[in-house]
Amino acid sequence: MNFTSASLDPVPVTKPGPHAAKELRTHQGIPGIERLDSGRLFAVWYTGGTSECCENYVAMSISDDDGATWSGTVAVVDPPHPDVRAFDSTLWISPDGRFHWFWSQSCGGKDGTWEICDGFAGVWYSVLENPDGDPEQFRFTPPRRVSDGIMMNKPTVLSDGTWALPCSVWSSLPRPREARNVIPGAMMVVSCDQGKTFEVRGRIDMSAVDGGPIFDEHMFVERRDGSILCCIRVKKGIAESISRDGGRTWSPPELSRTLSGPNTRFFIRRLKSGRLLLVNNDSTVKRERMTAYLSEDDGLTWPYRLLLYEDADVSYPDGTEAPDGRLYLIYDYARNRGGYIFLARITEADILAGKPVSPNSVRSLEIEHSRPVPT
């Protein structure tokens, strides 16, 4: 990997160039989704090259018909330096209504090497000021760096209004000398002033977790008793850590007794109904059987489930909830064999019933696909 300080340079959101044409894409995946009150849907993911590498850039697409059709790429974060990649993106509407596009930047290895991070990376965001406007006229604020690390999952707003961002410097990566002063761990980065300032409030030491850490990809849930649960991807599935002081200190992470998975990203969120939603692979060994679950007891049990996509090589869910309770879930399939991005549009009633029972519910609408990686 070629190290360069250009990974710390801001990369503005721009319109896609000719090299970002869908017809030229092979590897793509790791999506995120958000929905405006108007109904407009936004999806993001990253692509570029045939693997996770320095050629990666992040792309955005929109839908104005509830996900039935999509615009193609309307905006990209595409680092100009040949050794810098943009990746692991997510979308989030903050309580004040601002539309945030987060992504990570890092030096990356050459295509095919799977050298994905320089040891410190960085979480960036830009605010889309007119998300209901004409995509040709979208206005994005200058990008801003939040912290070291990587963040691919949405922030959580705590009961006191604090924004809690799940940023992480992955403990599983080697520590190159360029990153020797960076402290690894799954962090809670907070803002107590609606995004004016950010600081690391607490950090979970992942070094001693059973089986070893991997790419933390953690998420926070504030429980009814006021404690905060952090669920974290680890090699053996999902680990949990608890904070009882607002995220300042955390219990040693332990393998979850109620959640499992095949060493991959998952999505967990409190819904307006009070239930917890989990979207995860229903397997401990393969990325298969993408499934939505509901819990009515703060995650102690997950008795309700709806299978979204059965085949192997399905992964990395994200989700959002509409004001009327409809759930919009996004996930990828066959990243190197067609690069499919799928949307599920369902309700809690569907999950409770274990099958689609609501009008217009659908489990696998295609948002986009790419070409298979050449062999």
mmCIF file of C-alpha atoms in Angstrom:
data_model
loop_
_atom_site.group_PDB
_atom_site.id
_atom_site.type_symbol
_atom_site.label_atom_id
_atom_site.label_comp_id
_atom_site.label_asym_id
_atom_site.label_seq_id
_atom_site.Cartn_x
_atom_site.Cartn_y
_atom_site.Cartn_z
ATOM 1 C CA MET A 1 0.000 0.000 0.000
ATOM 2 C CA ASN A 2 1.264 3.460 -0.884
ATOM 3 C CA PHE A 3 0.764 5.847 2.030
ATOM 4 C CA THR A 4 -0.067 9.453 1.320
ATOM 5 C CA SER A 5 -1.396 12.314 3.429
ATOM 6 C CA ALA A 6 -3.866 12.939 0.598
ATOM 7 C CA SER A 7 -6.203 10.555 2.423
ATOM 8 C CA LEU A 8 -6.694 13.416 4.909
ATOM 9 C CA ASP A 9 -7.705 15.889 2.197
ATOM 10 C CA PRO A 10 -11.404 16.741 1.813
ATOM 11 C CA VAL A 11 -13.083 15.229 -1.246
ATOM 12 C CA PRO A 12 -16.178 17.183 -2.320
ATOM 13 C CA VAL A 13 -19.322 15.499 -3.589
ATOM 14 C CA THR A 14 -19.462 15.838 -7.370
ATOM 15 C CA LYS A 15 -21.415 14.607 -10.356
ATOM 16 C CA PRO A 16 -20.175 11.282 -11.764
ATOM 17 C CA GLY A 17 -17.585 11.330 -14.529
ATOM 18 C CA PRO A 18 -17.491 9.016 -17.560
ATOM 19 C CA HIS A 19 -15.453 6.380 -15.702
ATOM 20 C CA ALA A 20 -18.345 5.995 -13.200
ATOM 21 C CA ALA A 21 -20.773 4.731 -15.837
ATOM 22 C CA LYS A 22 -22.761 1.697 -14.748
ATOM 23 C CA GLU A 23 -21.538 -0.253 -17.772
ATOM 24 C CA LEU A 24 -17.951 -0.013 -16.525
ATOM 25 C CA ARG A 25 -18.631 -1.267 -13.012
ATOM 26 C CA THR A 26 -17.805 -4.716 -11.737
ATOM 27 C CA HIS A 27 -17.418 -5.128 -7.962
ATOM 28 C CA GLN A 28 -19.952 -3.136 -5.904
ATOM 29 C CA GLY A 29 -21.890 -3.389 -2.654
ATOM 30 C CA ILE A 30 -22.027 -2.289 1.012
ATOM 31 C CA PRO A 31 -25.131 -0.084 0.692
ATOM 32 C CA GLY A 32 -27.017 2.446 2.791
ATOM 33 C CA ILE A 33 -30.517 3.914 2.525
ATOM 34 C CA GLU A 34 -32.562 6.900 3.701
ATOM 35 C CA ARG A 35 -36.041 8.275 2.996
ATOM 36 C CA LEU A 36 -37.405 11.824 3.011
ATOM 37 C CA ASP A 37 -40.867 12.603 4.385
ATOM 38 C CA SER A 38 -41.813 13.429 0.784
ATOM 39 C CA GLY A 39 -41.199 9.779 -0.095
ATOM 40 C CA ARG A 40 -37.986 10.242 -2.066
ATOM 41 C CA LEU A 41 -35.558 7.387 -1.438
ATOM 42 C CA PHE A 42 -31.777 7.657 -1.501
ATOM 43 C CA ALA A 43 -29.389 4.714 -1.818
ATOM 44 C CA VAL A 44 -25.596 4.753 -1.597
ATOM 45 C CA TRP A 45 -22.927 2.090 -2.028
ATOM 46 C CA TYR A 46 -19.361 1.854 -3.254
ATOM 47 C CA THR A 47 -17.872 0.502 -6.425
ATOM 48 C CA GLY A 48 -14.771 0.960 -8.611
ATOM 49 C CA GLY A 49 -12.172 -1.669 -9.458
ATOM 50 C CA THR A 50 -12.735 -5.398 -9.063
ATOM 51 C CA SER A 51 -12.211 -5.527 -5.283
ATOM 52 C CA GLU A 52 -11.898 -3.416 -2.153
ATOM 53 C CA CYS A 53 -8.981 -1.260 -3.263
ATOM 54 C CA CYS A 54 -7.670 2.226 -4.037
ATOM 55 C CA GLU A 55 -10.024 2.532 -7.031
ATOM 56 C CA ASN A 56 -13.169 2.575 -4.882
ATOM 57 C CA TYR A 57 -15.591 5.501 -4.880
ATOM 58 C CA VAL A 58 -19.038 6.017 -3.362
ATOM 59 C CA ALA A 59 -22.161 6.495 -5.516
ATOM 60 C CA MET A 60 -25.665 7.852 -4.821
ATOM 61 C CA SER A 61 -28.957 7.045 -6.581
ATOM 62 C CA ILE A 62 -32.547 8.215 -5.932
ATOM 63 C CA SER A 63 -36.089 6.935 -6.442
ATOM 64 C CA ASP A 64 -39.300 8.983 -6.557
ATOM 65 C CA ASP A 65 -41.702 6.034 -6.963
ATOM 66 C CA ASP A 66 -41.188 4.129 -3.705
ATOM 67 C CA GLY A 67 -38.252 2.152 -5.033
ATOM 68 C CA ALA A 68 -39.822 0.793 -8.229
ATOM 69 C CA THR A 69 -37.320 2.630 -10.453
ATOM 70 C CA TRP A 70 -34.052 4.391 -9.765
ATOM 71 C CA SER A 71 -32.242 7.330 -11.305
ATOM 72 C CA GLY A 72 -28.809 5.911 -11.855
ATOM 73 C CA THR A 73 -25.882 7.703 -10.234
ATOM 74 C CA VAL A 74 -26.588 11.345 -9.393
ATOM 75 C CA ALA A 75 -23.546 12.069 -7.202
ATOM 76 C CA VAL A 76 -20.233 10.501 -6.192
ATOM 77 C CA VAL A 77 -17.438 10.856 -3.659
ATOM 78 C CA ASP A 78 -14.458 9.994 -5.826
ATOM 79 C CA PRO A 79 -11.003 10.791 -4.383
ATOM 80 C CA PRO A 80 -8.752 12.212 -7.118
ATOM 81 C CA HIS A 81 -5.543 10.748 -5.683
ATOM 82 C CA PRO A 82 -4.861 7.292 -7.203
ATOM 83 C CA ASP A 83 -3.938 5.768 -3.820
ATOM 84 C CA VAL A 84 -6.989 6.992 -1.879
ATOM 85 C CA ARG A 85 -10.331 5.236 -1.707
ATOM 86 C CA ALA A 86 -13.817 6.295 -0.538
ATOM 87 C CA PHE A 87 -15.945 3.503 0.960
ATOM 88 C CA ASP A 88 -18.282 2.372 3.772
ATOM 89 C CA SER A 89 -20.982 4.987 3.303
ATOM 90 C CA THR A 90 -24.222 5.682 5.155
ATOM 91 C CA LEU A 91 -27.074 8.198 5.059
ATOM 92 C CA TRP A 92 -28.768 9.834 8.023
ATOM 93 C CA ILE A 93 -31.353 12.546 8.633
ATOM 94 C CA SER A 94 -30.577 14.285 11.918
ATOM 95 C CA PRO A 95 -33.346 15.441 14.300
ATOM 96 C CA ASP A 96 -33.111 18.983 12.891
ATOM 97 C CA GLY A 97 -33.925 17.633 9.419
ATOM 98 C CA ARG A 98 -30.486 17.895 7.822
ATOM 99 C CA PHE A 99 -29.606 15.178 5.327
ATOM 100 C CA HIS A 100 -26.115 13.776 6.051
ATOM 101 C CA TRP A 101 -24.016 11.653 3.716
ATOM 102 C CA PHE A 102 -21.209 9.938 5.649
ATOM 103 C CA TRP A 103 -18.315 8.016 4.119
ATOM 104 C CA SER A 104 -14.822 6.822 5.009
ATOM 105 C CA GLN A 105 -11.537 7.697 3.333
ATOM 106 C CA SER A 106 -8.266 5.805 3.484
ATOM 107 C CA CYS A 107 -5.239 4.845 1.482
ATOM 108 C CA GLY A 108 -5.906 1.554 -0.264
ATOM 109 C CA GLY A 109 -3.904 -1.118 -2.015
ATOM 110 C CA LYS A 110 -3.879 -1.823 -5.715
ATOM 111 C CA ASP A 111 -6.840 -3.591 -7.282
ATOM 112 C CA GLY A 112 -6.977 -7.250 -6.270
ATOM 113 C CA THR A 113 -4.749 -6.918 -3.202
ATOM 114 C CA TRP A 114 -7.604 -6.354 -0.711
ATOM 115 C CA GLU A 115 -5.480 -3.888 1.241
ATOM 116 C CA ILE A 116 -8.392 -1.841 2.498
ATOM 117 C CA CYS A 117 -7.216 0.567 5.199
ATOM 118 C CA ASP A 118 -4.096 2.492 6.180
ATOM 119 C CA GLY A 119 -4.674 2.029 9.919
ATOM 120 C CA PHE A 120 -6.364 5.322 10.741
ATOM 121 C CA ALA A 121 -8.680 6.187 7.812
ATOM 122 C CA GLY A 122 -11.240 8.876 8.634
ATOM 123 C CA VAL A 123 -15.005 9.473 8.821
ATOM 124 C CA TRP A 124 -16.283 12.353 6.670
ATOM 125 C CA TYR A 125 -19.675 13.828 5.894
ATOM 126 C CA SER A 126 -21.403 16.369 3.689
ATOM 127 C CA VAL A 127 -24.919 17.762 4.117
ATOM 128 C CA LEU A 128 -27.259 17.760 1.115
ATOM 129 C CA GLU A 129 -29.011 21.115 1.485
ATOM 130 C CA ASN A 130 -31.855 20.525 -0.998
ATOM 131 C CA PRO A 131 -32.604 16.774 -0.983
ATOM 132 C CA ASP A 132 -36.102 17.297 -2.440
ATOM 133 C CA GLY A 133 -34.701 19.347 -5.317
ATOM 134 C CA ASP A 134 -33.721 18.540 -8.874
ATOM 135 C CA PRO A 135 -30.735 16.140 -8.682
ATOM 136 C CA GLU A 136 -28.963 18.248 -11.304
ATOM 137 C CA GLN A 137 -29.081 21.115 -8.815
ATOM 138 C CA PHE A 138 -28.138 19.261 -5.634
ATOM 139 C CA ARG A 139 -26.069 21.409 -3.250
ATOM 140 C CA PHE A 140 -23.658 19.618 -0.911
ATOM 141 C CA THR A 141 -21.764 21.406 1.845
ATOM 142 C CA PRO A 142 -17.955 21.177 1.924
ATOM 143 C CA PRO A 143 -16.913 17.822 3.424
ATOM 144 C CA ARG A 144 -15.941 17.706 7.072
ATOM 145 C CA ARG A 145 -13.847 15.129 8.911
ATOM 146 C CA VAL A 146 -15.438 13.797 12.117
ATOM 147 C CA SER A 147 -12.794 11.437 13.495
ATOM 148 C CA ASP A 148 -10.253 8.761 12.744
ATOM 149 C CA GLY A 149 -11.676 5.391 11.820
ATOM 150 C CA ILE A 150 -14.545 4.049 9.759
ATOM 151 C CA MET A 151 -18.318 4.379 10.121
ATOM 152 C CA MET A 152 -20.767 2.488 7.913
ATOM 153 C CA ASN A 153 -23.772 2.441 10.265
ATOM 154 C CA LYS A 154 -26.152 5.247 11.142
ATOM 155 C CA PRO A 155 -25.763 7.417 14.245
ATOM 156 C CA THR A 156 -28.145 6.963 17.160
ATOM 157 C CA VAL A 157 -29.804 9.858 18.982
ATOM 158 C CA LEU A 158 -29.792 9.247 22.740
ATOM 159 C CA SER A 159 -32.695 10.269 24.974
ATOM 160 C CA ASP A 160 -30.882 13.447 26.050
ATOM 161 C CA GLY A 161 -30.417 14.530 22.416
ATOM 162 C CA THR A 162 -26.785 13.450 22.090
ATOM 163 C CA TRP A 163 -25.752 12.215 18.658
ATOM 164 C CA ALA A 164 -23.811 8.957 19.055
ATOM 165 C CA LEU A 165 -21.716 7.951 16.034
ATOM 166 C CA PRO A 166 -20.332 4.371 15.793
ATOM 167 C CA CYS A 167 -16.839 5.121 14.474
ATOM 168 C CA SER A 168 -14.060 2.559 14.797
ATOM 169 C CA VAL A 169 -10.335 2.178 14.290
ATOM 170 C CA TRP A 170 -10.252 -1.533 13.582
ATOM 171 C CA SER A 171 -8.140 -3.502 16.061
ATOM 172 C CA SER A 172 -7.756 -6.318 13.535
ATOM 173 C CA LEU A 173 -5.601 -4.251 11.181
ATOM 174 C CA PRO A 174 -1.809 -3.984 11.388
ATOM 175 C CA ARG A 175 -0.521 -0.739 12.850
ATOM 176 C CA PRO A 176 1.723 0.899 10.219
ATOM 177 C CA ARG A 177 4.091 3.534 11.504
ATOM 178 C CA GLU A 178 1.969 6.230 9.885
ATOM 179 C CA ALA A 179 -0.849 5.257 12.308
ATOM 180 C CA ARG A 180 1.258 4.496 15.369
ATOM 181 C CA ASN A 181 -0.381 7.225 17.486
ATOM 182 C CA VAL A 182 -3.952 6.181 16.652
ATOM 183 C CA ILE A 183 -5.774 4.244 19.380
ATOM 184 C CA PRO A 184 -7.781 1.275 18.064
ATOM 185 C CA GLY A 185 -11.220 0.315 19.290
ATOM 186 C CA ALA A 186 -14.956 0.624 18.689
ATOM 187 C CA MET A 187 -15.693 4.237 19.581
ATOM 188 C CA MET A 188 -18.685 6.307 20.531
ATOM 189 C CA VAL A 189 -18.082 9.683 18.922
ATOM 190 C CA VAL A 190 -20.635 12.208 20.148
ATOM 191 C CA SER A 191 -21.994 15.624 19.355
ATOM 192 C CA CYS A 192 -23.899 17.469 22.069
ATOM 193 C CA ASP A 193 -24.505 20.563 19.929
ATOM 194 C CA GLN A 194 -26.267 19.188 16.839
ATOM 195 C CA GLY A 195 -23.120 18.585 14.854
ATOM 196 C CA LYS A 196 -21.151 21.754 15.565
ATOM 197 C CA THR A 197 -18.452 19.755 17.373
ATOM 198 C CA PHE A 198 -17.581 16.065 17.758
ATOM 199 C CA GLU A 199 -15.493 14.233 20.336
ATOM 200 C CA VAL A 200 -14.680 10.665 21.351
ATOM 201 C CA ARG A 201 -16.725 9.959 24.486
ATOM 202 C CA GLY A 202 -15.777 6.320 24.969
ATOM 203 C CA ARG A 203 -13.926 3.452 23.360
ATOM 204 C CA ILE A 204 -14.434 -0.316 23.597
ATOM 205 C CA ASP A 205 -11.206 -2.298 23.721
ATOM 206 C CA MET A 206 -11.724 -5.146 21.257
ATOM 207 C CA SER A 207 -8.335 -6.833 21.717
ATOM 208 C CA ALA A 208 -9.493 -9.585 24.112
ATOM 209 C CA VAL A 209 -12.848 -10.539 22.578
ATOM 210 C CA ASP A 210 -13.416 -14.289 22.236
ATOM 211 C CA GLY A 211 -12.146 -15.445 18.837
ATOM 212 C CA GLY A 212 -10.670 -12.072 18.038
ATOM 213 C CA PRO A 213 -11.956 -8.836 16.531
ATOM 214 C CA ILE A 214 -12.476 -8.172 12.853
ATOM 215 C CA PHE A 215 -14.159 -5.114 11.275
ATOM 216 C CA ASP A 216 -16.188 -3.797 14.215
ATOM 217 C CA GLU A 217 -19.104 -2.287 12.232
ATOM 218 C CA HIS A 218 -20.905 -1.665 15.524
ATOM 219 C CA MET A 219 -24.266 -0.078 16.342
ATOM 220 C CA PHE A 220 -25.769 1.457 19.493
ATOM 221 C CA VAL A 221 -29.190 0.885 21.050
ATOM 222 C CA GLU A 222 -30.366 2.818 24.109
ATOM 223 C CA ARG A 223 -32.348 0.406 26.248
ATOM 224 C CA ARG A 224 -35.437 1.167 28.302
ATOM 225 C CA ASP A 225 -33.442 1.117 31.549
ATOM 226 C CA GLY A 226 -31.172 3.892 30.227
ATOM 227 C CA SER A 227 -28.153 1.680 29.525
ATOM 228 C CA ILE A 228 -26.629 1.613 26.063
ATOM 229 C CA LEU A 229 -26.075 -1.646 24.243
ATOM 230 C CA CYS A 230 -23.320 -1.789 21.639
ATOM 231 C CA CYS A 231 -23.503 -4.710 19.213
ATOM 232 C CA ILE A 232 -20.238 -5.405 17.396
ATOM 233 C CA ARG A 233 -19.212 -7.640 14.516
ATOM 234 C CA VAL A 234 -16.496 -10.100 15.576
ATOM 235 C CA LYS A 235 -15.003 -13.235 14.036
ATOM 236 C CA LYS A 236 -17.362 -15.504 15.972
ATOM 237 C CA GLY A 237 -20.478 -13.496 15.152
ATOM 238 C CA ILE A 238 -21.708 -10.627 17.321
ATOM 239 C CA ALA A 239 -20.305 -9.356 20.603
ATOM 240 C CA GLU A 240 -22.013 -7.027 23.071
ATOM 241 C CA SER A 241 -20.739 -4.308 25.379
ATOM 242 C CA ILE A 242 -22.800 -2.251 27.849
ATOM 243 C CA SER A 243 -22.424 1.319 29.067
ATOM 244 C CA ARG A 244 -24.325 2.637 32.075
ATOM 245 C CA ASP A 245 -22.833 6.133 32.039
ATOM 246 C CA GLY A 246 -23.907 7.457 28.651
ATOM 247 C CA GLY A 247 -21.109 5.831 26.666
ATOM 248 C CA ARG A 248 -18.107 6.985 28.679
ATOM 249 C CA THR A 249 -17.092 3.557 29.935
ATOM 250 C CA TRP A 250 -17.955 0.122 28.548
ATOM 251 C CA SER A 251 -17.996 -3.432 29.789
ATOM 252 C CA PRO A 252 -15.533 -5.871 28.191
ATOM 253 C CA PRO A 253 -17.138 -7.144 24.980
ATOM 254 C CA GLU A 254 -18.530 -10.662 25.190
ATOM 255 C CA LEU A 255 -20.148 -12.892 22.612
ATOM 256 C CA SER A 256 -23.895 -12.292 22.547
ATOM 257 C CA ARG A 257 -26.156 -14.970 23.992
ATOM 258 C CA THR A 258 -29.087 -13.918 21.811
ATOM 259 C CA LEU A 259 -27.509 -12.682 18.556
ATOM 260 C CA SER A 260 -25.282 -14.562 16.151
ATOM 261 C CA GLY A 261 -24.074 -14.292 12.593
ATOM 262 C CA PRO A 262 -21.463 -15.368 10.062
ATOM 263 C CA ASN A 263 -18.886 -12.614 10.722
ATOM 264 C CA THR A 264 -20.627 -9.846 8.761
ATOM 265 C CA ARG A 265 -22.412 -6.525 9.072
ATOM 266 C CA PHE A 266 -25.918 -6.427 10.582
ATOM 267 C CA PHE A 267 -28.481 -3.679 11.239
ATOM 268 C CA ILE A 268 -30.259 -3.016 14.546
ATOM 269 C CA ARG A 269 -32.582 -0.131 15.369
ATOM 270 C CA ARG A 270 -35.336 1.009 17.754
ATOM 271 C CA LEU A 271 -38.593 1.478 15.838
ATOM 272 C CA LYS A 272 -41.334 4.017 16.521
ATOM 273 C CA SER A 273 -43.457 1.185 17.955
ATOM 274 C CA GLY A 274 -40.823 0.581 20.637
ATOM 275 C CA ARG A 275 -39.795 -2.780 19.193
ATOM 276 C CA LEU A 276 -36.230 -3.486 18.141
ATOM 277 C CA LEU A 277 -35.590 -4.384 14.511
ATOM 278 C CA LEU A 278 -32.653 -6.590 13.570
ATOM 279 C CA VAL A 279 -31.684 -7.414 9.991
ATOM 280 C CA ASN A 280 -29.034 -10.105 9.749
ATOM 281 C CA ASN A 281 -28.018 -13.340 8.060
ATOM 282 C CA ASP A 282 -29.892 -16.279 9.592
ATOM 283 C CA SER A 283 -26.730 -18.394 9.668
ATOM 284 C CA THR A 284 -23.534 -18.708 11.663
ATOM 285 C CA VAL A 285 -21.396 -19.958 8.777
ATOM 286 C CA LYS A 286 -22.529 -18.325 5.519
ATOM 287 C CA ARG A 287 -23.755 -14.985 4.253
ATOM 288 C CA GLU A 288 -27.137 -16.395 3.343
ATOM 289 C CA ARG A 289 -30.787 -16.101 4.399
ATOM 290 C CA MET A 290 -31.032 -12.338 4.921
ATOM 291 C CA THR A 291 -33.756 -12.021 7.554
ATOM 292 C CA ALA A 292 -35.632 -9.287 9.431
ATOM 293 C CA TYR A 293 -36.386 -9.918 13.127
ATOM 294 C CA LEU A 294 -38.415 -8.135 15.798
ATOM 295 C CA SER A 295 -37.958 -8.067 19.577
ATOM 296 C CA GLU A 296 -40.534 -6.808 22.069
ATOM 297 C CA ASP A 297 -38.338 -7.192 25.157
ATOM 298 C CA ASP A 298 -35.302 -4.999 24.395
ATOM 299 C CA GLY A 299 -33.452 -7.773 22.587
ATOM 300 C CA LEU A 300 -33.780 -10.580 25.120
ATOM 301 C CA THR A 301 -35.692 -12.641 22.558
ATOM 302 C CA TRP A 302 -36.355 -12.345 18.816
ATOM 303 C CA PRO A 303 -39.482 -14.468 18.191
ATOM 304 C CA TYR A 304 -40.633 -12.829 14.956
ATOM 305 C CA ARG A 305 -38.846 -13.146 11.636
ATOM 306 C CA LEU A 306 -39.302 -12.628 7.887
ATOM 307 C CA LEU A 307 -36.931 -14.114 5.317
ATOM 308 C CA LEU A 308 -35.938 -11.472 2.767
ATOM 309 C CA TYR A 309 -33.464 -13.316 0.503
ATOM 310 C CA GLU A 310 -32.373 -16.922 0.787
ATOM 311 C CA ASP A 311 -29.367 -17.401 -1.509
ATOM 312 C CA ALA A 312 -25.742 -17.357 -0.372
ATOM 313 C CA ASP A 313 -23.558 -14.267 -0.920
ATOM 314 C CA VAL A 314 -26.197 -11.857 0.420
ATOM 315 C CA SER A 315 -24.983 -9.363 3.005
ATOM 316 C CA TYR A 316 -24.627 -5.930 4.605
ATOM 317 C CA PRO A 317 -28.106 -4.610 5.423
ATOM 318 C CA ASP A 318 -29.076 -1.059 6.303
ATOM 319 C CA GLY A 319 -32.523 0.382 6.916
ATOM 320 C CA THR A 320 -34.807 3.312 7.628
ATOM 321 C CA GLU A 321 -38.400 3.775 8.817
ATOM 322 C CA ALA A 322 -41.031 5.988 7.204
ATOM 323 C CA PRO A 323 -43.389 8.139 9.312
ATOM 324 C CA ASP A 324 -46.210 5.649 8.632
ATOM 325 C CA GLY A 325 -44.072 2.744 9.905
ATOM 326 C CA ARG A 326 -43.077 1.234 6.574
ATOM 327 C CA LEU A 327 -39.578 -0.225 6.665
ATOM 328 C CA TYR A 328 -37.098 0.249 3.833
ATOM 329 C CA LEU A 329 -34.207 -2.226 4.030
ATOM 330 C CA ILE A 330 -31.269 -2.391 1.624
ATOM 331 C CA TYR A 331 -28.677 -5.135 1.149
ATOM 332 C CA ASP A 332 -26.202 -6.414 -1.431
ATOM 333 C CA TYR A 333 -25.910 -9.711 -3.277
ATOM 334 C CA ALA A 334 -23.057 -11.268 -5.286
ATOM 335 C CA ARG A 335 -20.717 -8.277 -5.126
ATOM 336 C CA ASN A 336 -18.266 -9.782 -7.624
ATOM 337 C CA ARG A 337 -20.828 -11.728 -9.675
ATOM 338 C CA GLY A 338 -23.213 -8.999 -10.708
ATOM 339 C CA GLY A 339 -23.026 -6.479 -7.875
ATOM 340 C CA TYR A 340 -26.741 -6.442 -7.055
ATOM 341 C CA ILE A 341 -28.223 -3.869 -4.692
ATOM 342 C CA PHE A 342 -31.673 -4.919 -3.419
ATOM 343 C CA LEU A 343 -34.449 -3.102 -1.552
ATOM 344 C CA ALA A 344 -37.017 -4.670 0.776
ATOM 345 C CA ARG A 345 -40.152 -2.593 1.455
ATOM 346 C CA ILE A 346 -42.032 -4.200 4.335
ATOM 347 C CA THR A 347 -43.909 -3.517 7.586
ATOM 348 C CA GLU A 348 -43.751 -4.781 11.146
ATOM 349 C CA ALA A 349 -46.981 -6.671 10.416
ATOM 350 C CA ASP A 350 -45.150 -8.666 7.751
ATOM 351 C CA ILE A 351 -42.411 -9.656 10.198
ATOM 352 C CA LEU A 352 -44.943 -10.522 12.907
ATOM 353 C CA ALA A 353 -46.790 -12.749 10.431
ATOM 354 C CA GLY A 354 -43.625 -14.277 9.003
ATOM 355 C CA LYS A 355 -44.792 -13.477 5.475
ATOM 356 C CA PRO A 356 -45.821 -10.405 3.457
ATOM 357 C CA VAL A 357 -49.376 -9.456 4.504
ATOM 358 C CA SER A 358 -49.323 -5.694 3.879
ATOM 359 C CA PRO A 359 -50.259 -4.131 0.535
ATOM 360 C CA ASN A 360 -47.257 -3.349 -1.683
ATOM 361 C CA SER A 361 -44.773 -5.184 0.519
ATOM 362 C CA VAL A 362 -41.842 -6.636 -1.424
ATOM 363 C CA ARG A 363 -38.667 -8.371 -0.308
ATOM 364 C CA SER A 364 -36.178 -7.905 -3.170
ATOM 365 C CA LEU A 365 -36.639 -4.974 -5.526
ATOM 366 C CA GLU A 366 -33.508 -4.448 -7.613
ATOM 367 C CA ILE A 367 -31.951 -0.993 -7.297
ATOM 368 C CA GLU A 368 -28.945 -1.638 -9.519
ATOM 369 C CA HIS A 369 -26.509 -4.282 -10.706
ATOM 370 C CA SER A 370 -23.079 -4.289 -12.319
ATOM 371 C CA ARG A 371 -21.086 -6.636 -14.550
ATOM 372 C CA PRO A 372 -19.399 -9.726 -13.083
ATOM 373 C CA VAL A 373 -15.725 -9.348 -12.284
ATOM 374 C CA PRO A 374 -13.705 -10.739 -15.232
ATOM 375 C CA THR A 375 -12.150 -14.143 -14.592
#
